Amino acid sequence: MNRKTKGMYKNLTSYGDSGFSIFLRKAFIKGMGYSEEMLSKPIIGITNTYSDYNPCHGNVPDLIKSVKSGILASGAIPLEFPTITIHESFAYPTSMYLRNLMSIDTEEMLRAQPMDACVLIGGCDKTVPAQIMGAFSADIPAIQLVTGPMLTGSHKGERVGACTDCRRYWAKFRAEEIDENEINEVNNQLVPTVGTCGVMGTASTMALITEALGMMVTNGASAPAVSAERRRIAEETGRIAVEIANKSYKPKDFLTIKNFQNALTILSAIGGSTNGIVHLTAMAGRLGIDINLDDFDQMTKNTPMIVDLKPSGSGYMEDLFKSGGLPRILNEMKEYLHLDAMTVSGISLREIIDKNNFDWPQQVIRKTKDPIFDKGSIAVLNGNLAPGSAIIKQSAASKELLVHEGIVEVFEDLEDLANRIDSEDLNVTKDSILLLRNIGPLGAPGMPEAGLIPIPKKLAKLGVKDMVRISDGRMSGTASGTIVLHVCPEAAAGGNLNIVESGDIIKLDVYKRLIELKLTDDEIKLRHDNKKNKKSVKRRGYNKIFFDSVLQADKGVDFEATIMRSCNHDIELQIHN
Ligand code: FES
């Protein structure tokens, strides 16, 4: 290895004299107390995404200590540096609006600073995809570490955890089943420790599919944030980071279409968040791999969902960890996976399965012959309301609503929804369909997780728990209901969602993968012709970059300028019959 192109010598600042550049760099870094000998070693960068605004990353300082131990013990020098961090509840207007900004920040810091490999420490929903998108584009050896799930709390003897139970208890409060004192008591129990949401929400989904993709150490996804095991995983991550630095082993050296197919299969098998599709599409796009949603639907149509976690099932991530975590899921799903796919640790999925023993009893990971849900947990819909596609998490929907035709009540945007949803005059029955538009990538902007339109109060009080709800937005992975999401093209981009009127009829048939507005093509065209254009808005800064460049949900909501388009290998998905 030529050390003069590695470590401190990488990415020298331009002064027109490389000798002076390294002289100056060393002079400054020695101000931190490093010796010449330490500075001659490989450098491993560590992203520090700790923030007082991000409780999901509250253990990052501890994890960094353990990562550094692994790096130092393996003969390299760890250098941590800050990047943007994003928490779901502390990101205005939405965390999705900022995901691409975090990805650009991560990419450019990986590129600008000298490092032979990097450890990406993320966890909260958008952080892991943002980091991986950035690392793929920076094209350096990289490994993901997640902060891990929080533990569960307890309310009146019932186990509770963010955030399926947040939504469930809030729905009870809206329906006046519990009072203000009780909702305040629950509020203290939902997030009892630092770490990511403990159900199969987006953070858990991204952790598990990132491990399945091969970007994490074995069984790195599910250990609780506050466990000793999480610290050992961090130490091992540091050790592997030095190995990939020494071999210059980059993601593109081992990630192929097969790895992405495995991640999609696991997304379906775990009943993962619908957000997982958007993020995986964006991540693949950074390597020039195109994920076709119709192919995804075909591939996962008969993929059993075998993990019994909320919101589709009943357990929490700490239960999944005790049950064997992802390696055990891989073992159960092996006939559906490409077992020769390699991982960042330099071993294949087959070797991971063979190394582990899965003979103890547990309740969370089912056999494929005894699934929680026997068909793909996420279905891709098409039809004149969503010519570009829409999706539904059918495993978390009400079975009796999977085929439903109803009269639509349209909400123009979030403000209209807030103003009218609880009105006694709202013209809805339990069979109505609620449609919310202008919450897509451009619409809100940033595609907020507002697709879980609340049940109108007057119906909630009558005991209505679920209705068909349609939008161009997203939904938290922790939520459930018969919710059609990601309608493409979105209303703000001139999609047919934009011309639906209250009183129209929509037909949903998940078995036929259909979402149809009962109007003729001519009627739809006439409505578009009569629709007034919205006033253009003056924009600046990141807001302008976002509006000028963001793509629709079926392209991962990435920016046109950051996606890679040099490869043509459309993903060939394996169909399981
Ligand atoms: Fe961070 Fe749920 S809010 S993972």
Coordinates of C-alpha atoms and ligand atoms in Angstrom, one line a residue:
M1 CA 0.0 0.0 0.0
N2 CA 1.4 3.4 -0.9
R3 CA 0.8 5.4 2.2
K4 CA 1.4 8.6 0.3
T5 CA -2.1 8.1 -1.3
K6 CA -3.8 6.9 1.9
G7 CA -4.7 8.3 5.3
M8 CA -3.5 11.9 6.0
Y9 CA -2.4 12.1 2.4
K10 CA -5.9 11.6 0.9
N11 CA -7.9 14.5 -0.5
L12 CA -5.2 17.2 0.1
T13 CA -6.5 20.8 0.2
S14 CA -5.4 22.6 -3.0
Y15 CA -2.6 25.1 -2.5
G16 CA -0.8 24.3 -5.7
D17 CA 2.0 22.6 -3.7
S18 CA 1.1 19.1 -2.3
G19 CA 4.2 19.0 -0.1
F20 CA 3.0 22.2 1.7
S21 CA -0.6 20.9 1.9
I22 CA 0.5 17.8 3.9
F23 CA 2.9 19.8 5.9
L24 CA 0.2 22.2 6.9
R25 CA -2.4 19.5 7.5
K26 CA -0.1 17.6 9.9
A27 CA 0.9 20.8 11.7
F28 CA -2.8 21.5 12.5
I29 CA -3.8 18.0 13.5
K30 CA -0.7 17.7 15.7
G31 CA -2.3 20.6 17.7
M32 CA -4.8 17.9 18.9
G33 CA -1.8 15.9 20.3
Y34 CA -1.3 13.2 17.6
S35 CA 2.2 11.9 17.1
E36 CA 3.8 11.3 13.7
E37 CA 3.5 7.6 14.2
M38 CA -0.3 7.7 14.8
L39 CA -0.7 10.0 11.7
S40 CA 1.0 7.3 9.5
K41 CA -1.9 4.8 10.2
P42 CA -5.0 4.3 8.2
I43 CA -7.8 6.7 9.1
I44 CA -11.3 5.7 9.8
G45 CA -13.9 8.6 9.8
I46 CA -16.9 8.3 12.2
T47 CA -20.0 10.3 11.6
N48 CA -21.2 11.9 14.9
T49 CA -25.0 12.4 14.6
Y50 CA -25.6 13.1 18.3
S51 CA -27.8 16.1 19.0
D52 CA -29.8 17.2 22.0
Y53 CA -32.7 17.4 19.5
N54 CA -32.4 13.7 18.6
P55 CA -33.2 11.3 21.5
C56 CA -33.1 8.4 19.0
H57 CA -29.3 9.1 18.8
G58 CA -28.9 9.7 22.6
N59 CA -26.4 6.8 22.8
V60 CA -24.1 7.9 20.0
P61 CA -21.3 9.2 22.3
D62 CA -21.2 5.8 24.0
L63 CA -21.2 4.0 20.6
I64 CA -18.4 6.2 19.3
K65 CA -16.2 5.2 22.3
S66 CA -16.8 1.5 21.4
V67 CA -16.2 2.1 17.7
K68 CA -12.9 3.9 18.5
S69 CA -11.8 0.9 20.7
G70 CA -12.3 -1.5 17.8
I71 CA -10.5 0.8 15.4
L72 CA -7.5 1.5 17.7
A73 CA -7.2 -2.2 18.6
S74 CA -7.0 -3.0 14.9
G75 CA -4.2 -0.5 14.2
A76 CA -5.9 2.5 12.7
I77 CA -6.7 6.0 13.9
P78 CA -10.4 7.0 14.5
L79 CA -11.5 10.5 13.6
E80 CA -15.1 11.5 14.4
F81 CA -16.8 14.4 12.7
P82 CA -20.3 15.9 12.9
T83 CA -22.9 15.8 10.2
I84 CA -26.5 16.8 10.1
T85 CA -28.8 14.7 12.2
I86 CA -32.6 14.4 11.8
H87 CA -35.2 13.4 14.3
E88 CA -38.8 12.7 13.1
S89 CA -40.4 15.0 15.6
F90 CA -37.9 17.8 15.4
A91 CA -37.8 18.4 11.6
Y92 CA -39.8 21.2 10.1
P93 CA -41.6 20.9 7.7
T94 CA -40.7 17.1 7.5
S95 CA -37.8 14.9 8.0
M96 CA -38.1 13.7 4.4
Y97 CA -37.5 17.2 3.2
L98 CA -34.1 17.1 4.9
R99 CA -33.0 13.6 4.0
N100 CA -31.4 14.6 0.8
L101 CA -29.7 17.5 2.5
M102 CA -28.2 15.1 5.1
S103 CA -27.2 12.8 2.3
I104 CA -25.4 15.6 0.5
D105 CA -23.7 16.8 3.7
T106 CA -22.5 13.2 4.5
E107 CA -21.3 12.6 0.9
E108 CA -19.3 15.8 0.7
M109 CA -17.8 15.4 4.2
L110 CA -16.7 11.8 3.3
R111 CA -15.2 13.2 0.1
A112 CA -13.6 16.3 1.5
Q113 CA -11.8 14.9 4.6
P114 CA -9.0 12.3 4.6
M115 CA -10.3 8.8 5.5
D116 CA -9.7 5.3 4.2
A117 CA -13.1 4.1 5.4
C118 CA -16.0 5.4 7.4
V119 CA -18.4 4.3 10.1
L120 CA -21.8 5.7 9.6
I121 CA -23.8 6.0 12.8
G122 CA -27.4 6.6 12.2
G123 CA -30.7 5.2 13.5
C124 CA -33.7 7.6 13.3
D125 CA -35.8 7.0 10.2
K126 CA -34.2 9.2 7.5
T127 CA -30.6 9.1 8.8
V128 CA -29.6 5.6 7.7
P129 CA -30.8 6.0 4.1
A130 CA -29.3 9.5 3.9
Q131 CA -25.9 8.2 5.1
I132 CA -25.9 5.2 2.8
M133 CA -26.9 7.3 -0.2
G134 CA -24.0 9.7 0.6
A135 CA -21.5 6.9 1.1
F136 CA -22.5 5.1 -2.1
S137 CA -22.0 8.4 -4.0
A138 CA -18.7 9.2 -2.2
D139 CA -17.5 5.7 -3.3
I140 CA -15.4 4.9 -0.2
P141 CA -15.3 1.8 2.0
A142 CA -18.2 2.3 4.4
I143 CA -20.0 0.3 7.1
Q144 CA -23.3 1.2 8.9
L145 CA -23.9 1.1 12.6
V146 CA -27.4 1.8 14.0
T147 CA -28.1 3.2 17.4
G148 CA -30.6 0.4 18.1
P149 CA -34.2 0.3 19.3
M150 CA -35.4 1.7 22.6
L151 CA -36.8 -0.5 25.3
T152 CA -40.6 -0.8 25.9
G153 CA -42.5 1.1 28.7
S154 CA -45.5 0.0 30.7
H155 CA -48.9 1.6 31.2
K156 CA -51.4 0.0 33.7
G157 CA -49.6 -3.3 33.2
E158 CA -49.6 -3.1 29.4
R159 CA -46.3 -3.0 27.5
V160 CA -46.2 0.2 25.3
G161 CA -43.7 1.7 22.9
A162 CA -43.2 4.3 20.3
C163 CA -44.9 4.8 18.2
T164 CA -47.7 2.4 17.3
D165 CA -49.0 2.8 20.8
C166 CA -48.6 6.6 20.6
R167 CA -51.1 6.5 17.7
R168 CA -53.4 4.0 19.3
Y169 CA -53.7 5.9 22.6
W170 CA -54.1 9.2 20.7
A171 CA -57.0 7.6 18.7
K172 CA -58.6 6.5 22.0
F173 CA -58.3 10.0 23.4
R174 CA -59.9 11.5 20.2
A175 CA -62.7 9.0 20.5
E176 CA -63.1 10.1 24.2
E177 CA -62.4 6.6 25.4
I178 CA -59.6 7.9 27.8
D179 CA -59.3 11.3 29.5
E180 CA -56.6 13.9 29.5
N181 CA -55.0 12.6 32.7
E182 CA -54.6 9.2 31.2
I183 CA -53.2 10.4 27.9
N184 CA -50.6 12.4 29.9
E185 CA -49.7 9.3 31.9
V186 CA -49.1 7.3 28.7
N187 CA -47.0 10.1 27.3
N188 CA -44.4 9.4 30.1
Q189 CA -44.2 5.7 29.2
L190 CA -44.0 5.6 25.4
V191 CA -40.3 6.4 25.1
P192 CA -38.6 5.0 28.3
T193 CA -35.0 5.0 26.9
V194 CA -32.9 6.5 24.2
G195 CA -32.9 4.6 20.9
T196 CA -35.1 4.3 17.9
C197 CA -38.8 3.4 17.8
G198 CA -39.3 -0.2 19.1
V199 CA -41.9 -1.4 16.6
M200 CA -41.5 -2.3 12.9
G201 CA -41.5 1.3 11.9
T202 CA -39.1 2.9 9.5
A203 CA -36.1 2.9 11.7
S204 CA -36.4 -0.8 12.5
T205 CA -37.2 -1.6 8.8
M206 CA -34.1 0.4 7.6
A207 CA -31.9 -1.3 10.2
L208 CA -33.0 -4.8 9.2
I209 CA -32.9 -4.2 5.4
T210 CA -29.5 -2.5 5.7
E211 CA -28.2 -5.6 7.4
A212 CA -29.9 -7.8 4.8
L213 CA -28.3 -5.6 2.1
G214 CA -24.9 -6.5 3.6
M215 CA -23.9 -3.1 4.9
M216 CA -23.8 -4.0 8.6
V217 CA -22.0 -6.5 10.9
T218 CA -24.0 -9.8 11.5
N219 CA -26.9 -9.3 13.8
G220 CA -26.2 -5.6 14.0
A221 CA -29.8 -4.4 13.5
S222 CA -31.9 -5.3 16.5
A223 CA -29.8 -5.2 19.8
P224 CA -31.4 -2.5 22.1
A225 CA -29.7 0.9 22.2
V226 CA -29.0 0.6 25.9
S227 CA -27.6 -3.0 25.9
A228 CA -24.0 -4.1 26.3
E229 CA -24.5 -6.0 23.1
R230 CA -25.0 -2.7 21.2
R231 CA -21.6 -1.6 22.5
R232 CA -20.0 -4.8 21.4
I233 CA -21.6 -4.4 17.9
A234 CA -20.1 -0.9 17.8
E235 CA -16.6 -2.3 18.7
E236 CA -16.9 -5.0 16.0
T237 CA -18.0 -2.4 13.5
G238 CA -14.8 -0.4 14.2
R239 CA -12.7 -3.6 13.7
I240 CA -14.4 -4.4 10.3
A241 CA -14.0 -0.7 9.3
V242 CA -10.2 -1.2 9.5
E243 CA -10.4 -4.4 7.5
I244 CA -12.3 -2.7 4.7
A245 CA -10.0 0.3 4.8
N246 CA -6.9 -2.0 4.4
K247 CA -8.5 -3.9 1.5
S248 CA -10.1 -0.7 0.0
Y249 CA -13.3 -2.7 -0.1
K250 CA -16.0 -0.4 -1.3
P251 CA -19.8 -0.9 -1.4
K252 CA -19.7 -1.3 -5.2
D253 CA -17.1 -4.1 -4.8
F254 CA -19.7 -6.4 -3.2
L255 CA -23.2 -5.0 -3.7
T256 CA -25.0 -6.3 -6.7
I257 CA -28.6 -6.5 -7.8
K258 CA -28.9 -9.7 -5.7
N259 CA -28.2 -7.7 -2.5
F260 CA -31.0 -5.3 -3.3
Q261 CA -33.4 -8.2 -4.2
N262 CA -32.6 -9.7 -0.8
A263 CA -33.3 -6.4 1.0
L264 CA -36.7 -6.1 -0.8
T265 CA -37.6 -9.7 0.1
I266 CA -36.7 -9.1 3.7
L267 CA -38.7 -5.8 3.6
S268 CA -41.7 -7.9 2.7
A269 CA -40.9 -10.7 5.1
I270 CA -40.7 -8.4 8.1
G271 CA -43.8 -6.5 7.3
G272 CA -41.6 -3.4 7.0
S273 CA -42.5 0.2 6.6
T274 CA -43.7 1.5 3.3
N275 CA -41.0 4.1 3.6
G276 CA -38.5 1.3 3.2
I277 CA -39.4 1.1 -0.5
V278 CA -38.8 4.8 -1.1
H279 CA -35.4 4.7 0.7
L280 CA -34.2 1.5 -0.9
T281 CA -35.1 2.9 -4.3
A282 CA -33.1 6.1 -3.6
M283 CA -30.1 4.0 -2.2
A284 CA -30.1 1.7 -5.3
G285 CA -30.3 4.8 -7.5
R286 CA -27.0 6.0 -6.1
L287 CA -25.4 2.9 -7.6
G288 CA -27.2 3.1 -10.9
I289 CA -29.7 0.4 -10.0
D290 CA -33.3 1.0 -11.0
I291 CA -35.9 -0.6 -8.7
N292 CA -39.1 -1.1 -10.7
L293 CA -42.1 -1.1 -8.3
D294 CA -44.2 -3.4 -10.5
D295 CA -41.4 -6.0 -10.4
F296 CA -41.2 -5.6 -6.7
D297 CA -44.9 -6.3 -6.4
Q298 CA -44.5 -9.5 -8.6
M299 CA -41.5 -10.6 -6.6
T300 CA -43.0 -10.2 -3.2
K301 CA -46.6 -11.2 -4.1
N302 CA -46.1 -14.6 -2.5
T303 CA -43.4 -13.7 0.0
P304 CA -44.7 -14.7 3.5
M305 CA -44.5 -12.1 6.3
I306 CA -43.1 -14.0 9.2
V307 CA -42.1 -11.5 11.8
D308 CA -44.7 -10.8 14.5
L309 CA -44.0 -7.2 15.5
K310 CA -46.3 -4.2 15.8
P311 CA -48.0 -2.6 13.9
S312 CA -48.8 -5.7 11.8
G313 CA -48.3 -8.1 14.6
S314 CA -47.8 -7.9 18.4
G315 CA -44.1 -7.8 19.5
Y316 CA -41.3 -5.2 19.8
M317 CA -37.7 -5.1 18.5
E318 CA -36.3 -6.2 21.8
D319 CA -38.3 -9.4 21.4
L320 CA -36.9 -9.8 17.9
F321 CA -33.4 -9.5 19.2
K322 CA -33.9 -12.1 21.8
S323 CA -35.4 -14.4 19.1
G324 CA -32.3 -14.4 17.0
G325 CA -32.6 -11.2 15.0
L326 CA -32.0 -11.0 11.3
P327 CA -29.8 -14.1 11.0
R328 CA -32.7 -16.2 12.1
I329 CA -35.0 -14.4 9.7
L330 CA -32.5 -15.1 6.9
N331 CA -32.5 -18.8 8.0
E332 CA -36.3 -19.0 7.7
M333 CA -36.4 -17.1 4.4
K334 CA -33.4 -18.9 2.8
E335 CA -35.3 -20.4 -0.1
Y336 CA -36.4 -16.8 -1.1
L337 CA -32.9 -15.3 -0.9
H338 CA -29.7 -15.2 -2.9
L339 CA -27.4 -16.8 -0.3
D340 CA -24.2 -16.1 -2.3
A341 CA -24.7 -12.3 -1.8
M342 CA -21.7 -10.9 0.0
T343 CA -21.6 -8.5 3.0
V344 CA -19.3 -5.8 4.2
S345 CA -17.7 -8.4 6.6
G346 CA -16.5 -10.4 3.6
I347 CA -18.8 -13.3 4.3
S348 CA -21.9 -14.4 2.4
L349 CA -25.5 -14.8 3.7
R350 CA -25.0 -18.5 3.5
E351 CA -22.0 -18.4 5.8
I352 CA -24.0 -16.2 8.2
I353 CA -26.8 -18.7 8.4
D354 CA -24.4 -21.7 8.7
K355 CA -22.5 -20.0 11.6
N356 CA -25.6 -19.6 13.7
N357 CA -27.7 -22.1 15.6
F358 CA -31.4 -21.5 15.6
D359 CA -32.7 -24.5 17.6
W360 CA -34.2 -22.7 20.6
P361 CA -37.9 -22.0 20.9
Q362 CA -39.2 -18.4 20.4
Q363 CA -42.5 -16.7 19.4
V364 CA -41.5 -13.8 17.1
I365 CA -40.0 -15.3 14.0
R366 CA -42.5 -17.7 12.4
K367 CA -41.9 -20.5 9.9
T368 CA -42.7 -19.7 6.3
K369 CA -45.4 -22.3 6.4
D370 CA -47.1 -20.5 9.4
P371 CA -46.8 -16.8 8.4
I372 CA -48.5 -13.8 10.0
F373 CA -49.6 -12.8 6.5
D374 CA -49.2 -15.2 3.6
K375 CA -48.8 -12.6 0.7
G376 CA -46.6 -9.6 0.2
S377 CA -47.1 -7.3 3.1
I378 CA -46.8 -4.3 0.7
A379 CA -48.8 -4.2 -2.5
V380 CA -48.2 -1.8 -5.5
L381 CA -51.4 -0.4 -7.0
N382 CA -52.1 1.0 -10.4
G383 CA -55.1 2.6 -12.2
N384 CA -56.2 5.9 -13.5
L385 CA -55.9 7.6 -10.0
A386 CA -52.2 6.5 -9.8
P387 CA -50.8 5.9 -13.3
G388 CA -47.3 6.1 -11.9
S389 CA -48.1 3.7 -8.9
A390 CA -49.3 3.9 -5.4
I391 CA -48.7 1.5 -2.5
I392 CA -50.6 0.0 0.4
K393 CA -49.4 -2.0 3.4
Q394 CA -52.0 -4.7 3.2
S395 CA -50.7 -6.6 6.2
A396 CA -51.6 -3.6 8.4
A397 CA -55.0 -2.9 6.7
S398 CA -58.5 -4.1 7.5
K399 CA -59.2 -7.2 5.5
E400 CA -62.8 -6.2 4.8
L401 CA -61.7 -2.9 3.2
L402 CA -59.1 -4.4 0.8
V403 CA -61.9 -4.4 -1.8
H404 CA -64.0 -1.3 -1.4
E405 CA -65.9 1.3 -3.4
G406 CA -66.9 4.5 -1.8
I407 CA -67.9 8.2 -2.1
V408 CA -64.9 10.5 -1.7
E409 CA -64.5 13.4 0.7
V410 CA -61.5 15.5 -0.6
F411 CA -59.2 17.5 1.6
E412 CA -57.2 20.0 -0.4
D413 CA -54.2 20.1 1.9
L414 CA -53.2 19.7 5.6
E415 CA -54.8 23.0 6.6
D416 CA -58.1 22.0 5.1
L417 CA -57.8 18.7 6.8
A418 CA -57.2 20.3 10.2
N419 CA -60.1 22.7 9.7
R420 CA -62.7 20.2 8.7
I421 CA -61.9 16.7 9.9
D422 CA -63.7 17.0 13.2
S423 CA -66.6 19.1 12.0
E424 CA -70.0 17.7 12.8
D425 CA -71.1 18.8 9.3
L426 CA -68.5 16.7 7.5
N427 CA -70.3 14.7 4.9
V428 CA -69.0 11.2 5.6
T429 CA -70.1 7.8 6.7
K430 CA -68.0 4.8 7.7
D431 CA -68.1 3.7 4.0
S432 CA -66.7 7.0 2.7
I433 CA -63.2 7.3 1.3
L434 CA -61.0 10.1 2.7
L435 CA -58.6 11.7 0.2
L436 CA -55.9 14.1 1.1
R437 CA -53.8 15.8 -1.6
N438 CA -50.9 18.2 -1.8
I439 CA -48.7 16.2 0.7
G440 CA -46.4 14.7 -1.9
P441 CA -42.7 15.4 -2.5
L442 CA -43.5 18.9 -3.9
G443 CA -46.8 19.4 -2.3
A444 CA -46.2 20.0 1.4
P445 CA -43.2 20.0 0.7
G446 CA -41.2 16.9 1.6
M447 CA -43.9 14.3 1.6
P448 CA -44.9 14.4 5.3
E449 CA -46.1 11.3 7.1
A450 CA -49.7 12.6 7.1
G451 CA -51.2 9.7 5.1
L452 CA -52.8 8.3 8.2
I453 CA -55.7 10.7 8.0
P454 CA -57.5 10.7 11.4
I455 CA -60.9 9.0 11.6
P456 CA -63.4 12.0 11.7
K457 CA -64.3 12.5 15.4
K458 CA -68.0 12.0 14.8
L459 CA -67.3 8.5 13.3
A460 CA -64.6 7.7 15.9
K461 CA -67.1 8.3 18.7
L462 CA -69.4 5.7 17.0
G463 CA -66.6 3.2 17.1
V464 CA -65.3 3.4 13.6
K465 CA -61.6 2.4 13.7
D466 CA -60.6 2.2 10.0
M467 CA -61.6 3.7 6.7
V468 CA -60.0 3.7 3.2
R469 CA -57.7 6.7 3.1
I470 CA -55.8 7.9 0.1
S471 CA -53.0 10.5 -0.4
D472 CA -49.8 11.4 -2.2
G473 CA -48.0 11.5 1.2
R474 CA -46.3 8.9 3.3
M475 CA -47.2 7.1 6.5
S476 CA -45.1 6.3 9.5
G477 CA -44.1 2.7 9.6
T478 CA -45.5 2.5 13.1
A479 CA -49.0 3.3 11.8
S480 CA -51.8 0.9 10.6
G481 CA -55.0 1.1 8.7
T482 CA -56.3 0.8 5.1
I483 CA -54.1 3.6 3.8
V484 CA -53.2 4.1 0.1
L485 CA -50.0 6.1 -0.1
H486 CA -47.3 7.6 -2.4
V487 CA -49.9 8.2 -5.2
C488 CA -47.8 9.1 -8.3
P489 CA -47.8 11.6 -9.9
E490 CA -48.7 13.7 -6.9
A491 CA -51.4 16.4 -7.0
A492 CA -48.8 19.2 -7.0
A493 CA -47.2 17.7 -10.1
G494 CA -50.5 17.7 -11.9
G495 CA -51.5 14.1 -11.2
N496 CA -55.1 12.9 -11.4
L497 CA -55.3 13.2 -7.7
N498 CA -55.5 16.9 -8.3
I499 CA -58.9 16.8 -10.1
V500 CA -60.9 14.5 -7.8
E501 CA -63.9 16.2 -6.3
S502 CA -65.9 15.4 -3.2
G503 CA -68.8 13.1 -4.2
D504 CA -66.7 11.2 -6.8
I505 CA -66.5 7.5 -6.5
I506 CA -63.2 5.6 -6.1
K507 CA -62.7 1.8 -6.3
L508 CA -59.9 0.0 -4.4
D509 CA -59.2 -3.6 -5.1
V510 CA -55.9 -4.7 -3.6
Y511 CA -56.2 -8.2 -4.9
K512 CA -56.4 -6.8 -8.5
R513 CA -53.8 -4.1 -7.6
L514 CA -56.3 -1.5 -8.7
I515 CA -57.0 2.1 -7.6
E516 CA -59.6 3.7 -9.9
L517 CA -61.4 7.0 -10.1
K518 CA -64.8 6.3 -11.6
L519 CA -64.5 9.0 -14.4
T520 CA -63.9 8.6 -18.1
D521 CA -60.7 9.7 -19.7
D522 CA -62.6 12.6 -21.4
E523 CA -64.1 13.7 -18.0
I524 CA -60.6 13.6 -16.4
K525 CA -59.1 15.6 -19.3
L526 CA -61.9 18.2 -19.0
R527 CA -61.3 18.6 -15.3
H528 CA -57.6 19.1 -15.9
D529 CA -58.3 21.7 -18.6
N530 CA -60.6 23.6 -16.2
K531 CA -58.2 23.5 -13.3
K532 CA -56.5 26.9 -12.7
N533 CA -52.7 26.9 -12.4
K534 CA -51.4 27.8 -8.9
K535 CA -49.4 31.0 -8.5
S536 CA -45.7 30.5 -8.8
V537 CA -43.7 31.1 -5.6
K538 CA -40.3 32.7 -5.3
R539 CA -37.8 30.4 -3.7
R540 CA -34.3 30.5 -2.5
G541 CA -31.6 28.3 -0.9
Y542 CA -32.2 24.7 -0.2
N543 CA -35.9 25.2 -0.7
K544 CA -35.2 26.2 -4.3
I545 CA -32.8 23.3 -4.9
F546 CA -35.4 20.9 -3.5
F547 CA -38.3 22.2 -5.7
D548 CA -36.1 22.3 -8.8
S549 CA -34.7 18.8 -8.4
V550 CA -36.8 16.5 -6.4
L551 CA -38.2 13.3 -8.1
Q552 CA -41.5 11.5 -7.4
A553 CA -41.9 8.7 -4.8
D554 CA -41.4 5.9 -7.4
K555 CA -37.9 7.3 -7.9
G556 CA -37.1 7.4 -4.2
V557 CA -37.7 11.2 -3.8
D558 CA -34.0 11.7 -4.5
F559 CA -32.7 14.7 -6.4
E560 CA -32.3 14.5 -10.2
A561 CA -28.8 15.9 -9.8
T562 CA -27.6 13.3 -7.2
I563 CA -29.0 10.1 -8.6
M564 CA -26.6 8.1 -10.7
R565 CA -27.7 7.3 -14.2
S566 CA -24.6 5.7 -15.8
C567 CA -25.7 2.1 -15.4
N568 CA -28.5 0.5 -17.4
H569 CA -29.0 -2.7 -15.4
D570 CA -32.7 -2.6 -14.6
I571 CA -33.2 -4.8 -11.6
E572 CA -34.3 -8.2 -12.6
L573 CA -36.4 -9.4 -9.8
Q574 CA -36.9 -13.0 -8.9
I575 CA -40.5 -14.1 -8.9
H576 CA -41.5 -16.7 -6.2
N577 CA -44.6 -18.6 -7.2
Ligands
FES1 FE1 -36.6 8.3 15.7 FE2 -39.0 6.8 15.6 S1 -38.7 9.0 16.0 S2 -37.0 6.2 15.1

